């Protein structure tokens, strides 16, 4: 028979588990309520509200973890810091989660509370959910998740039913034109199959529409026996508030770009996020579940899934961590495993001149990016505290580098354990300067056009990269150019763009010193040419397409647009993919 002390501990553990689950349910409800407004915001074309809701939803999780952790501290008292309580608490939590539809995300919420209480220290499977308590089921998506359209229908009628099924409270610009565009675009993928196969096809469309920025995305699949063709229909507004289908995407690689790690999170109405992820995983089998959870806004659980994938990868590889190839940064030290798809970034203890900032200021830059519309041009990151490595898997050169540049972050835990106090993990890309070294003339033209587009889209989203050196941009496997070095970024509207003054006399003209004053926020676009020193081909390709970036007037006009409330149209696909539409009616 348990002692009175043991009964007291059990009671506290039960209260701890119940409070955490209640906190999770409250967090999920708040998250869902913000998401539920996405349809109305889209129908009204209320783009400022879209941006505000996106930022608000990101903060919900952190705020709820803070409030529930403080509540539990008061509820349990000093025993909250006793590891045994968390062993018991986890056991009770597993019991009450046994039939919970969202047990995966609820486990992550438990982990977040534990990490808050213990400062991200001593995270292990005895006290928290390093591994899940339940085994994942095979990918069998319930038909309650999607509409299935009859294979007997004509493709035109099926497409009309599909668009009607969206139930948008807004007029269409020209629905019949859009239907014809979709049907024409579908002929290519469908003609690969015989008439017999096509007669038996089924079309499944998720009931939940995906909302992001200024577009709504209808996600579905064409099923032809064992074959699956994924598709996405982006729907947008014209200037009169009427709807139109901008394109249709069938290609898996292009679909992957729509769900890229460089874009803001979708708003998706669902009480069962894991089923949405299962459906998407069938459409994009090579995309990790961690990425898919992030895509629909469950960023913390994305981090959990990533960490579990990392542990599995480390259990299979014999590679050692090495310093990442490329020019070393003045603020960050970067390392990786040669065959791994991610890089690890730590902030150095001291920055070489002319860098003049603190570690906290650099962290704030990364927080800015995590909450901003990344417009497909900034990489998302996972931020970790007390991240543990097996010291035997770190190369001698890298180990010397870590102790040399950031000794305050390194903790030797004895035996083979090395802990880094704080780091960022980011998708691996080829640095643009390295990519150009072996690029063909055609690839140079394409990537320089991408580089210019990246700068322009960041600017229109009110982001100035600061240091626009080629080494601070990366090239993805889809040959998109993405910015990933955030220590110099700032809102574009904080910048003062100036033209270099003409010298007033011969002394000023011949002087090696500046004859004019330069403020802390002054930017001289004429100097951007210096970024191409030593690479005349890249400079020529850039200037043929983006020489307007050298003009002060270009930048000040973007600032004027931002201050006037203009929000950029950003397309997660090439412009050539867009359907042709007649010139919009005069308003």
Coordinates of C-alpha atoms in Angstrom, one line a residue:
X1 CA 0.0 0.0 0.0
X2 CA 1.5 3.4 -1.0
X3 CA 2.7 5.6 1.8
X4 CA 1.1 9.0 2.5
X5 CA 4.2 10.7 0.9
X6 CA 3.9 8.5 -2.2
X7 CA 0.2 9.3 -2.5
X8 CA 1.0 13.0 -2.2
X9 CA 3.6 12.7 -5.0
X10 CA 1.1 10.8 -7.2
X11 CA -1.5 13.5 -6.6
X12 CA 1.0 16.3 -7.6
X13 CA 2.0 14.3 -10.7
X14 CA -1.6 13.9 -11.7
X15 CA -2.2 17.6 -11.2
X16 CA 0.9 18.4 -13.2
X17 CA -0.2 16.2 -16.1
X18 CA -3.7 17.5 -16.1
X19 CA -2.6 21.2 -16.0
X20 CA -0.2 20.6 -18.9
X21 CA -2.9 18.9 -21.0
X22 CA -5.4 21.6 -20.2
X23 CA -2.8 24.2 -21.2
X24 CA -2.3 22.4 -24.5
X25 CA -6.0 22.3 -25.2
X26 CA -6.2 26.1 -24.5
X27 CA -3.2 26.8 -26.7
X28 CA -4.7 24.7 -29.5
X29 CA -8.0 26.4 -29.2
X30 CA -6.4 29.9 -29.4
X31 CA -4.3 28.7 -32.4
X32 CA -7.4 27.4 -34.1
X33 CA -9.4 30.5 -33.5
X34 CA -6.8 32.7 -35.2
X35 CA -6.7 30.2 -38.1
X36 CA -10.5 30.1 -38.5
X37 CA -10.4 33.8 -39.5
X38 CA -8.2 33.1 -42.5
X39 CA -11.1 32.5 -44.9
X40 CA -12.9 35.8 -44.0
X41 CA -9.6 37.8 -44.2
X42 CA -9.0 36.3 -47.6
X43 CA -12.5 37.0 -48.9
X44 CA -12.3 40.6 -47.7
X45 CA -8.7 41.0 -49.1
X46 CA -7.7 42.4 -45.7
X47 CA -4.0 41.9 -46.2
X48 CA -2.8 43.9 -43.1
X49 CA -5.0 41.7 -41.0
X50 CA -3.5 38.7 -42.6
X51 CA 0.0 39.8 -41.6
X52 CA -1.2 40.7 -38.1
X53 CA -2.8 37.3 -37.6
X54 CA 0.3 35.5 -38.9
X55 CA 2.5 37.2 -36.3
X56 CA -0.1 36.7 -33.5
X57 CA -0.4 33.0 -34.1
X58 CA 3.3 32.5 -33.8
X59 CA 3.3 34.1 -30.4
X60 CA 0.4 32.0 -29.0
X61 CA 2.5 28.9 -28.3
X62 CA 5.2 30.8 -26.4
X63 CA 2.8 32.8 -24.4
X64 CA 0.8 29.7 -23.3
X65 CA 3.9 27.8 -22.3
X66 CA 5.0 30.7 -20.1
X67 CA 1.6 31.1 -18.4
X68 CA 1.0 27.3 -17.9
X69 CA 4.6 26.8 -16.5
X70 CA 4.1 29.6 -14.0
X71 CA 0.7 28.2 -13.1
X72 CA 2.2 24.8 -12.4
X73 CA 5.0 26.2 -10.3
X74 CA 2.4 27.8 -8.1
X75 CA 0.2 24.6 -8.1
X76 CA 3.0 22.2 -7.2
X77 CA 5.5 24.3 -5.4
X78 CA 9.2 23.5 -4.8
X79 CA 8.7 19.8 -5.8
X80 CA 8.4 21.1 -9.4
X81 CA 12.2 20.8 -9.6
X82 CA 12.3 17.2 -8.5
X83 CA 13.0 14.8 -11.4
X84 CA 11.0 12.1 -9.9
X85 CA 7.8 14.2 -10.1
X86 CA 8.3 14.4 -13.9
X87 CA 8.8 10.7 -14.2
X88 CA 5.4 10.2 -12.6
X89 CA 3.9 13.1 -14.5
X90 CA 5.0 11.7 -17.8
X91 CA 3.4 8.4 -16.9
X92 CA 0.1 10.0 -16.1
X93 CA 0.3 12.2 -19.2
X94 CA 0.9 9.1 -21.4
X95 CA -2.2 7.5 -19.9
X96 CA -4.5 10.5 -20.6
X97 CA -3.1 10.9 -24.1
X98 CA -3.8 7.3 -25.1
X99 CA -6.7 8.1 -27.4
X100 CA -6.0 11.8 -28.0
X101 CA -6.2 12.8 -31.7
X102 CA -3.3 15.2 -31.3
X103 CA -1.1 13.3 -28.9
X104 CA 2.1 14.2 -31.0
X105 CA 1.7 17.9 -30.6
X106 CA 0.5 17.5 -27.0
X107 CA 3.8 15.6 -26.2
X108 CA 5.7 18.6 -27.7
X109 CA 3.8 20.9 -25.4
X110 CA 4.7 18.8 -22.4
X111 CA 8.4 19.0 -23.5
X112 CA 8.1 22.8 -23.8
X113 CA 6.8 23.1 -20.2
X114 CA 9.6 20.8 -19.0
X115 CA 12.2 22.8 -20.8
X116 CA 10.8 26.1 -19.4
X117 CA 11.1 24.8 -15.9
X118 CA 14.6 23.3 -16.2
X119 CA 16.1 25.8 -18.6
X120 CA 16.5 23.3 -21.5
X121 CA 18.9 21.3 -19.3
X122 CA 19.0 17.5 -18.8
X123 CA 16.4 16.6 -21.4
X124 CA 15.9 12.9 -21.5
X125 CA 13.3 10.3 -22.3
X126 CA 12.7 9.5 -18.6
X127 CA 11.3 12.9 -17.9
X128 CA 10.1 14.2 -21.3
X129 CA 9.2 12.9 -24.8
X130 CA 12.5 12.7 -26.6
X131 CA 10.8 9.8 -28.4
X132 CA 7.0 9.6 -28.8
X133 CA 5.0 7.4 -26.5
X134 CA 3.0 6.0 -29.4
X135 CA 4.1 4.4 -32.6
X136 CA 3.1 6.3 -35.8
X137 CA 0.5 4.6 -37.9
X138 CA 0.8 3.8 -41.6
X139 CA -0.3 6.6 -43.9
X140 CA -4.0 5.9 -44.2
X141 CA -5.8 9.2 -44.6
X142 CA -9.4 9.3 -43.6
X143 CA -11.9 10.1 -46.3
X144 CA -13.4 12.6 -43.9
X145 CA -10.4 14.8 -44.7
X146 CA -11.2 15.3 -48.4
X147 CA -13.9 15.5 -51.0
X148 CA -13.8 12.7 -53.6
X149 CA -15.1 13.5 -57.0
X150 CA -16.7 10.9 -59.2
X151 CA -14.6 9.4 -61.9
X152 CA -17.6 9.3 -64.2
X153 CA -17.7 13.1 -64.5
X154 CA -16.3 15.1 -67.4
X155 CA -13.1 16.8 -66.4
X156 CA -14.7 20.2 -67.0
X157 CA -17.7 19.5 -64.8
X158 CA -15.4 18.0 -62.1
X159 CA -13.3 21.2 -62.1
X160 CA -16.4 23.4 -61.8
X161 CA -17.6 21.3 -58.9
X162 CA -14.2 21.6 -57.3
X163 CA -14.1 25.4 -57.5
X164 CA -17.8 25.6 -56.3
X165 CA -16.8 23.4 -53.3
X166 CA -14.5 26.1 -52.0
X167 CA -17.6 28.2 -51.0
X168 CA -15.9 31.5 -51.2
X169 CA -18.1 34.5 -50.3
X170 CA -16.7 36.6 -53.2
X171 CA -17.4 36.9 -57.0
X172 CA -15.3 35.3 -59.6
X173 CA -13.6 37.3 -62.3
X174 CA -14.3 34.7 -64.9
X175 CA -14.8 31.2 -63.6
X176 CA -15.4 29.6 -66.9
X177 CA -12.1 30.9 -68.2
X178 CA -10.3 29.5 -65.1
X179 CA -12.0 26.1 -65.6
X180 CA -10.8 26.0 -69.2
X181 CA -7.3 27.0 -68.2
X182 CA -7.2 24.2 -65.5
X183 CA -8.5 21.6 -68.0
X184 CA -6.0 22.6 -70.6
X185 CA -3.2 22.4 -68.2
X186 CA -4.3 19.0 -66.9
X187 CA -4.2 17.4 -70.4
X188 CA -0.4 17.0 -70.3
X189 CA -0.2 15.0 -67.0
X190 CA -3.3 13.0 -67.8
X191 CA -2.4 12.1 -71.4
X192 CA 0.4 9.9 -70.0
X193 CA -2.3 7.4 -69.0
X194 CA -4.5 5.3 -71.2
X195 CA -8.2 6.2 -71.8
X196 CA -9.1 3.1 -69.7
X197 CA -7.0 4.4 -66.8
X198 CA -8.4 7.9 -67.1
X199 CA -11.9 6.6 -67.0
X200 CA -11.3 5.2 -63.6
X201 CA -9.5 8.1 -62.1
X202 CA -10.5 9.7 -58.8
X203 CA -9.9 13.3 -57.7
X204 CA -9.4 13.9 -53.9
X205 CA -9.4 17.5 -52.7
X206 CA -8.7 18.5 -49.1
X207 CA -11.7 20.1 -47.5
X208 CA -9.4 22.6 -45.8
X209 CA -8.2 25.4 -48.0
X210 CA -4.6 26.6 -47.3
X211 CA -4.3 30.4 -46.8
X212 CA -1.0 32.3 -46.9
X213 CA -0.3 36.0 -47.6
X214 CA -2.6 37.1 -50.4
X215 CA -3.6 33.7 -51.8
X216 CA -5.8 30.7 -51.1
X217 CA -4.4 27.3 -52.1
X218 CA -6.6 24.3 -53.0
X219 CA -4.7 21.1 -52.5
X220 CA -5.6 17.7 -54.0
X221 CA -4.5 14.6 -55.9
X222 CA -5.5 12.7 -59.0
X223 CA -5.5 9.0 -58.3
X224 CA -5.1 6.6 -61.2
X225 CA -4.9 3.1 -59.7
X226 CA -1.5 3.0 -58.0
X227 CA -0.4 6.4 -59.4
X228 CA -0.9 9.7 -57.7
X229 CA -0.6 13.1 -59.4
X230 CA -0.6 15.9 -56.8
X231 CA -2.0 19.3 -57.7
X232 CA -2.4 22.8 -56.2
X233 CA -4.6 25.6 -57.4
X234 CA -3.6 29.1 -56.1
X235 CA -6.6 31.5 -56.0
X236 CA -6.1 35.2 -55.8
X237 CA -7.9 38.6 -56.0
X238 CA -7.9 41.2 -58.7
X239 CA -8.0 44.9 -57.9
X240 CA -11.8 44.8 -57.8
X241 CA -11.8 42.0 -55.2
X242 CA -12.9 39.3 -57.7
X243 CA -11.3 35.8 -57.5
X244 CA -9.3 34.1 -60.2
X245 CA -7.2 30.9 -60.4
X246 CA -3.6 32.0 -61.0
X247 CA -2.2 28.6 -62.2
X248 CA -2.3 24.9 -61.5
X249 CA 0.8 23.0 -60.4
X250 CA 1.1 19.2 -61.0
X251 CA 4.9 18.8 -60.7
X252 CA 6.1 17.4 -57.3
X253 CA 9.3 19.6 -57.3
X254 CA 7.2 22.7 -58.0
X255 CA 4.7 21.7 -55.3
X256 CA 7.7 21.3 -52.9
X257 CA 8.6 24.9 -53.6
X258 CA 5.1 26.0 -52.6
X259 CA 5.7 24.3 -49.2
X260 CA 9.3 25.5 -49.0
X261 CA 11.2 26.2 -45.8
X262 CA 11.7 29.8 -47.0
X263 CA 8.0 30.7 -46.8
X264 CA 5.5 31.8 -44.2
X265 CA 3.3 29.2 -42.6
X266 CA -0.1 28.4 -44.0
X267 CA -3.4 28.9 -42.2
X268 CA -5.2 25.6 -42.4
X269 CA -8.4 24.9 -40.5
X270 CA -8.1 21.4 -39.0
X271 CA -8.7 19.6 -35.7
X272 CA -6.3 16.9 -36.8
X273 CA -3.0 18.3 -38.0
X274 CA -1.3 14.9 -38.3
X275 CA -3.8 13.8 -40.9
X276 CA -3.2 16.9 -43.0
X277 CA 0.5 16.1 -42.7
X278 CA -0.1 12.5 -43.7
X279 CA -2.0 13.7 -46.8
X280 CA 0.8 16.1 -47.8
X281 CA 3.4 13.4 -47.2
X282 CA 1.7 11.2 -49.8
X283 CA 1.9 14.1 -52.3
X284 CA 5.5 14.9 -51.4
X285 CA 7.1 11.7 -50.1
X286 CA 10.6 13.2 -50.0
X287 CA 9.6 16.1 -47.7
X288 CA 10.2 15.5 -44.0
X289 CA 7.3 15.5 -41.6
X290 CA 9.1 18.2 -39.7
X291 CA 8.9 20.5 -42.7
X292 CA 5.2 19.7 -43.3
X293 CA 4.3 20.5 -39.6
X294 CA 6.1 23.8 -39.9
X295 CA 4.3 24.6 -43.2
X296 CA 0.9 24.4 -41.4
X297 CA 2.1 26.5 -38.5
X298 CA 3.1 23.9 -35.8
X299 CA 6.6 25.2 -35.6
X300 CA 7.4 23.7 -32.2
X301 CA 6.3 20.3 -33.1
X302 CA 8.3 20.6 -36.3
X303 CA 11.3 21.1 -34.1
X304 CA 10.5 18.0 -32.2
X305 CA 10.1 15.9 -35.4
X306 CA 13.4 17.4 -36.7
X307 CA 15.3 16.4 -33.5
X308 CA 14.0 12.9 -33.7
X309 CA 15.0 12.6 -37.3
X310 CA 18.5 14.0 -36.3
X311 CA 18.9 11.3 -33.7
X312 CA 17.9 8.6 -36.1
X313 CA 20.4 10.0 -38.7
X314 CA 23.2 10.1 -36.1
X315 CA 22.5 6.5 -35.3
X316 CA 23.2 5.5 -38.9
X317 CA 26.2 7.6 -39.9
X318 CA 29.9 7.3 -39.2
X319 CA 30.7 10.8 -40.6
X320 CA 32.2 13.5 -38.5
X321 CA 31.1 17.1 -38.2
X322 CA 33.3 19.5 -40.1
X323 CA 33.5 23.2 -40.7
X324 CA 31.1 24.1 -43.5
X325 CA 32.7 25.0 -46.8
X326 CA 32.8 28.6 -47.9
X327 CA 34.1 31.9 -46.6
X328 CA 34.1 32.0 -42.8
X329 CA 31.7 34.6 -41.3
X330 CA 32.7 37.3 -38.9
X331 CA 29.7 36.7 -36.6
X332 CA 28.7 33.0 -37.0
X333 CA 30.7 29.8 -37.1
X334 CA 29.0 27.2 -39.3
X335 CA 29.5 23.4 -39.3
X336 CA 27.8 20.3 -40.8
X337 CA 28.0 16.7 -41.7
X338 CA 29.2 16.3 -45.3
X339 CA 26.1 14.3 -46.4
X340 CA 23.6 15.9 -44.1
X341 CA 21.0 18.4 -45.4
X342 CA 21.4 20.9 -42.6
X343 CA 24.0 23.2 -41.2
X344 CA 24.6 24.2 -37.6
X345 CA 25.4 27.9 -36.7
X346 CA 26.7 29.3 -33.5
X347 CA 27.3 33.0 -32.6
X348 CA 30.9 33.8 -31.9
X349 CA 31.9 35.3 -28.6
X350 CA 33.7 38.1 -30.3
X351 CA 33.1 39.7 -33.7
X352 CA 35.9 40.9 -36.0
X353 CA 35.7 44.6 -37.0
X354 CA 33.8 46.3 -38.6
X355 CA 31.0 44.2 -36.9
X356 CA 29.8 46.1 -33.9
X357 CA 27.0 44.3 -32.1
X358 CA 26.3 41.9 -29.3
X359 CA 25.1 38.3 -29.3
X360 CA 21.7 39.4 -28.0
X361 CA 21.4 41.7 -31.0
X362 CA 22.1 38.9 -33.4
X363 CA 19.5 36.7 -31.7
X364 CA 17.0 39.5 -32.1
X365 CA 17.7 39.5 -35.9
X366 CA 16.9 35.8 -36.0
X367 CA 13.7 36.4 -34.0
X368 CA 12.7 39.1 -36.5
X369 CA 13.1 36.6 -39.4
X370 CA 11.1 33.9 -37.6
X371 CA 8.1 36.3 -37.2
X372 CA 8.3 38.0 -40.6
X373 CA 6.9 37.1 -44.0
X374 CA 9.9 35.4 -45.5
X375 CA 8.5 35.7 -49.0
X376 CA 10.4 32.6 -50.2
X377 CA 13.7 34.4 -49.8
X378 CA 14.8 33.8 -46.2
X379 CA 15.5 30.4 -44.7
X380 CA 13.6 29.2 -41.6
X381 CA 15.7 28.1 -38.7
X382 CA 15.4 25.8 -35.6
X383 CA 16.8 27.4 -32.5
X384 CA 18.1 25.0 -29.8
X385 CA 19.6 25.4 -26.3
X386 CA 21.9 22.8 -24.7
X387 CA 22.2 20.8 -27.9
X388 CA 24.3 17.6 -27.2
X389 CA 26.8 16.1 -29.5
X390 CA 29.0 12.9 -29.4
X391 CA 32.4 14.4 -29.2
X392 CA 33.9 11.5 -31.1
X393 CA 31.9 12.6 -34.1
X394 CA 33.4 16.1 -34.2
X395 CA 36.5 16.6 -36.3
X396 CA 39.7 17.9 -34.5
X397 CA 39.7 21.0 -36.7
X398 CA 36.1 21.8 -35.9
X399 CA 36.6 21.1 -32.1
X400 CA 39.5 23.6 -32.1
X401 CA 37.3 26.1 -34.0
X402 CA 34.5 25.8 -31.5
X403 CA 36.7 26.3 -28.5
X404 CA 38.5 29.2 -30.3
X405 CA 35.6 31.3 -31.5
X406 CA 32.8 30.5 -28.9
X407 CA 34.3 29.0 -25.7
X408 CA 31.5 30.5 -23.6
X409 CA 29.0 28.3 -25.5
X410 CA 30.9 25.0 -25.1
X411 CA 30.3 22.6 -22.2
X412 CA 32.4 19.4 -21.9
X413 CA 30.2 17.0 -20.0
X414 CA 32.8 14.3 -19.7
X415 CA 33.3 11.0 -21.5
X416 CA 32.0 11.7 -25.0
X417 CA 29.4 14.4 -24.4
X418 CA 29.8 17.9 -25.6
X419 CA 27.0 20.4 -25.2
X420 CA 26.6 23.7 -27.2
X421 CA 24.6 26.2 -25.1
X422 CA 22.9 27.9 -28.1
X423 CA 22.7 27.2 -31.8
X424 CA 20.6 27.5 -35.0
X425 CA 20.0 24.7 -37.4
X426 CA 19.2 25.7 -41.0
X427 CA 18.7 23.9 -44.4
X428 CA 22.0 23.5 -46.3
X429 CA 22.4 25.5 -49.5
X430 CA 25.3 26.1 -51.8
X431 CA 26.7 29.6 -51.1
X432 CA 26.1 31.7 -54.2
X433 CA 29.8 32.7 -54.6
X434 CA 30.7 29.0 -54.6
X435 CA 27.9 28.1 -57.0
X436 CA 29.1 30.7 -59.5
X437 CA 32.6 29.2 -59.6
X438 CA 31.5 26.1 -61.6
X439 CA 28.3 27.5 -63.2
X440 CA 27.7 27.5 -66.9
X441 CA 27.0 30.8 -68.7
X442 CA 23.3 29.9 -68.8
X443 CA 23.2 29.1 -65.1
X444 CA 25.0 32.4 -64.3
X445 CA 22.3 34.3 -66.1
X446 CA 19.5 32.4 -64.3
X447 CA 21.0 32.6 -60.8
X448 CA 21.9 36.3 -61.1
X449 CA 18.3 37.0 -62.2
X450 CA 17.2 35.0 -59.1
X451 CA 19.7 37.0 -56.9
X452 CA 18.2 40.3 -58.1
X453 CA 14.6 39.0 -57.6
X454 CA 15.5 37.9 -54.1
X455 CA 16.8 41.4 -53.1
X456 CA 13.7 43.0 -54.7
X457 CA 11.2 40.7 -53.0
X458 CA 12.9 41.1 -49.6
X459 CA 12.8 44.9 -50.1
X460 CA 9.1 44.9 -51.0
X461 CA 8.5 42.9 -47.8
X462 CA 10.3 45.7 -45.8
X463 CA 13.6 43.7 -45.3
X464 CA 17.0 45.1 -46.2
X465 CA 19.6 42.4 -46.1
X466 CA 22.3 44.8 -45.0
X467 CA 25.4 42.9 -46.2
X468 CA 24.4 41.7 -49.7
X469 CA 27.7 39.9 -50.4
X470 CA 27.2 36.8 -52.6
X471 CA 28.5 34.5 -49.8
X472 CA 25.4 35.5 -47.7
X473 CA 23.0 34.0 -50.2
X474 CA 22.5 30.4 -51.0
X475 CA 21.2 28.4 -54.0
X476 CA 18.6 25.6 -53.2
X477 CA 18.2 22.4 -55.0
X478 CA 15.5 24.1 -57.0
X479 CA 18.0 26.8 -58.0
X480 CA 16.2 29.5 -56.0
X481 CA 18.4 32.1 -54.3
X482 CA 17.8 32.5 -50.6
X483 CA 19.2 34.9 -48.0
X484 CA 20.6 33.2 -44.9
X485 CA 22.9 35.6 -43.0
X486 CA 20.8 37.7 -40.8
X487 CA 23.1 39.7 -38.5
X488 CA 22.8 42.9 -40.6
X489 CA 19.2 42.8 -41.6
X490 CA 16.8 45.6 -40.7
X491 CA 13.5 47.0 -41.8
X492 CA 13.9 48.7 -45.2
X493 CA 12.0 51.7 -43.9
X494 CA 14.8 52.3 -41.3
X495 CA 17.4 52.9 -44.1
X496 CA 18.4 56.2 -45.6
X497 CA 19.2 55.8 -49.3
X498 CA 21.5 58.4 -50.7
X499 CA 23.4 59.2 -53.8
X500 CA 27.1 59.8 -53.4
X501 CA 27.7 63.5 -53.5
X502 CA 29.8 65.0 -56.4
X503 CA 33.2 66.3 -55.2
X504 CA 33.1 70.1 -54.9
X505 CA 36.8 70.6 -55.7
X506 CA 40.0 68.9 -56.9
X507 CA 41.1 68.1 -53.4
X508 CA 37.9 66.1 -52.6
X509 CA 38.1 64.4 -56.0
X510 CA 41.7 63.1 -55.4
X511 CA 41.3 62.4 -51.7
X512 CA 41.4 58.9 -50.5
X513 CA 39.2 60.0 -47.6
X514 CA 35.4 60.5 -47.7
X515 CA 34.6 64.2 -48.1
X516 CA 31.0 63.7 -47.0
X517 CA 29.4 62.5 -43.8
X518 CA 27.8 59.1 -43.5
X519 CA 25.1 58.4 -41.0
X520 CA 24.6 55.0 -39.2
X521 CA 21.6 54.1 -41.5
X522 CA 22.9 55.6 -44.7
X523 CA 23.0 53.3 -47.8
X524 CA 24.6 54.2 -51.1
X525 CA 23.1 51.9 -53.8
X526 CA 25.9 52.8 -56.3
X527 CA 28.3 50.8 -54.2
X528 CA 26.4 47.6 -54.8
X529 CA 28.6 47.0 -57.9
X530 CA 31.4 46.1 -55.5
X531 CA 29.6 42.9 -54.6
X532 CA 30.7 41.5 -58.0
X533 CA 34.4 42.3 -57.8
X534 CA 36.3 39.5 -59.5
X535 CA 33.3 38.1 -61.4
X536 CA 32.6 40.1 -64.5
X537 CA 30.2 37.5 -66.0
X538 CA 28.0 37.6 -62.9
X539 CA 28.0 41.4 -62.8
X540 CA 27.1 41.7 -66.5
X541 CA 24.2 39.2 -66.1
X542 CA 23.0 41.1 -63.0
X543 CA 23.1 44.5 -64.5
X544 CA 21.3 43.4 -67.7
X545 CA 18.3 42.6 -65.5
X546 CA 18.6 44.5 -62.2
X547 CA 20.6 47.6 -62.7
X548 CA 17.7 49.6 -61.2
X549 CA 19.0 48.4 -57.8
X550 CA 21.9 50.8 -58.2
X551 CA 19.5 53.7 -58.2
X552 CA 18.5 55.5 -55.0
X553 CA 15.1 56.3 -56.6
X554 CA 14.3 52.6 -56.8
X555 CA 14.8 52.1 -53.1
X556 CA 12.9 55.2 -52.0
X557 CA 10.0 54.3 -54.2
X558 CA 9.8 50.9 -52.4
X559 CA 9.9 52.7 -49.1
X560 CA 7.0 55.0 -50.2
X561 CA 5.0 51.9 -51.2
X562 CA 5.5 50.2 -47.9
X563 CA 4.6 53.3 -45.9
X564 CA 1.4 53.6 -48.1
X565 CA 0.4 50.1 -46.9
X566 CA 1.1 48.3 -50.2
X567 CA 1.7 44.6 -49.7
X568 CA 3.6 42.6 -52.3
X569 CA 2.2 39.8 -54.4
X570 CA 4.6 36.9 -53.9
X571 CA 4.3 33.8 -56.1
X572 CA 5.9 30.5 -55.0
X573 CA 6.3 29.5 -58.7
X574 CA 7.8 31.0 -61.8
X575 CA 5.9 33.8 -63.5
X576 CA 5.8 31.8 -66.7
X577 CA 3.5 29.4 -64.9
X578 CA 0.7 32.0 -64.4
X579 CA -2.4 31.7 -66.6
X580 CA -2.9 34.4 -69.1
X581 CA -5.8 36.7 -68.2
X582 CA -7.4 39.6 -70.0
X583 CA -6.6 43.1 -68.9
X584 CA -8.6 43.9 -65.7
X585 CA -11.6 46.0 -66.0
X586 CA -11.2 49.7 -65.2
X587 CA -12.4 50.4 -61.7

